[in-house]
């Protein structure tokens, strides 16, 4: 994809597909960003429109990952909530 809007929509669609096909069970989701709270809120809004039950949290990315992905980056983190 070539635009930020299409990239965000692709993230939402991929996550929706994973949920529909049972790949994401017992999980917690977060929208993460590198100094881009507005972009994170936009992605969070798209996720909530598609899957209102998700209610993702929003977090800053730390400096180690942030230095690799660059300022302005946004993404989704999926963490399995284990029954260990």
Coordinates of C-alpha atoms in Angstrom, one line a residue:
X1 CA 0.0 0.0 0.0
X2 CA 1.1 3.5 -0.7
X3 CA -0.7 5.8 1.7
X4 CA -0.9 6.0 5.5
X5 CA -4.7 5.7 5.4
X6 CA -4.5 2.5 3.3
X7 CA -1.8 1.1 5.6
X8 CA -3.9 1.7 8.7
X9 CA -6.9 0.1 7.0
X10 CA -4.8 -2.9 6.1
X11 CA -3.8 -3.3 9.7
X12 CA -7.4 -3.3 10.8
X13 CA -8.5 -5.7 8.1
X14 CA -5.6 -8.1 8.9
X15 CA -6.5 -8.1 12.6
X16 CA -10.2 -8.6 11.8
X17 CA -9.3 -11.6 9.6
X18 CA -7.1 -13.1 12.4
X19 CA -9.9 -12.7 14.9
X20 CA -12.5 -14.2 12.5
X21 CA -10.3 -17.2 11.9
X22 CA -9.6 -18.0 15.5
X23 CA -6.0 -16.9 15.4
X24 CA -6.4 -14.4 18.2
X25 CA -7.9 -15.9 21.3
X26 CA -7.4 -14.8 24.8
X27 CA -5.5 -11.7 23.7
X28 CA -4.9 -8.1 24.7
X29 CA -4.5 -5.4 22.0
X30 CA -2.7 -2.1 22.1
X31 CA -2.1 0.7 19.6
X32 CA 1.5 1.8 19.8
X33 CA 3.2 4.9 18.5
X34 CA 6.5 6.9 18.3
X35 CA 5.6 10.5 19.1
X36 CA 2.4 10.3 17.1
X37 CA -0.6 10.4 19.4
X38 CA -2.9 11.7 16.7
X39 CA -2.0 8.8 14.4
X40 CA -2.5 6.4 17.2
X41 CA -5.9 7.8 18.0
X42 CA -6.9 7.5 14.3
X43 CA -5.8 3.8 14.2
X44 CA -7.6 3.2 17.5
X45 CA -10.7 4.7 16.1
X46 CA -10.6 2.5 13.0
X47 CA -10.1 -0.6 15.1
X48 CA -13.0 0.4 17.4
X49 CA -15.3 1.0 14.4
X50 CA -14.6 -2.5 13.0
X51 CA -14.4 -4.3 16.3
X52 CA -16.0 -2.3 19.1
X53 CA -15.4 -5.0 21.6
X54 CA -11.6 -4.6 21.4
X55 CA -11.2 -1.3 23.3
X56 CA -7.4 -1.1 22.7
X57 CA -5.1 0.7 25.0
X58 CA -2.6 3.2 23.6
X59 CA 1.1 3.3 24.5
X60 CA 4.3 5.0 23.5
X61 CA 7.0 2.9 21.9
X62 CA 10.3 2.8 23.8
X63 CA 13.5 4.2 22.5
X64 CA 15.0 0.9 21.4
X65 CA 12.2 0.0 19.0
X66 CA 11.5 3.6 18.2
X67 CA 15.0 4.1 16.9
X68 CA 14.4 1.3 14.4
X69 CA 11.0 2.2 13.2
X70 CA 11.4 6.0 13.3
X71 CA 9.4 8.9 14.5
X72 CA 5.8 9.1 13.6
X73 CA 5.4 5.3 13.4
X74 CA 2.2 3.6 14.6
X75 CA 1.2 0.0 14.9
X76 CA -0.7 -2.7 16.8
X77 CA 0.6 -4.9 19.5
X78 CA -1.1 -8.2 20.2
X79 CA -0.3 -10.0 23.5
X80 CA -1.7 -13.4 24.4
X81 CA -3.2 -13.4 27.9
X82 CA -2.1 -16.8 29.1
X83 CA -3.5 -19.2 31.5
X84 CA -0.1 -20.4 32.6

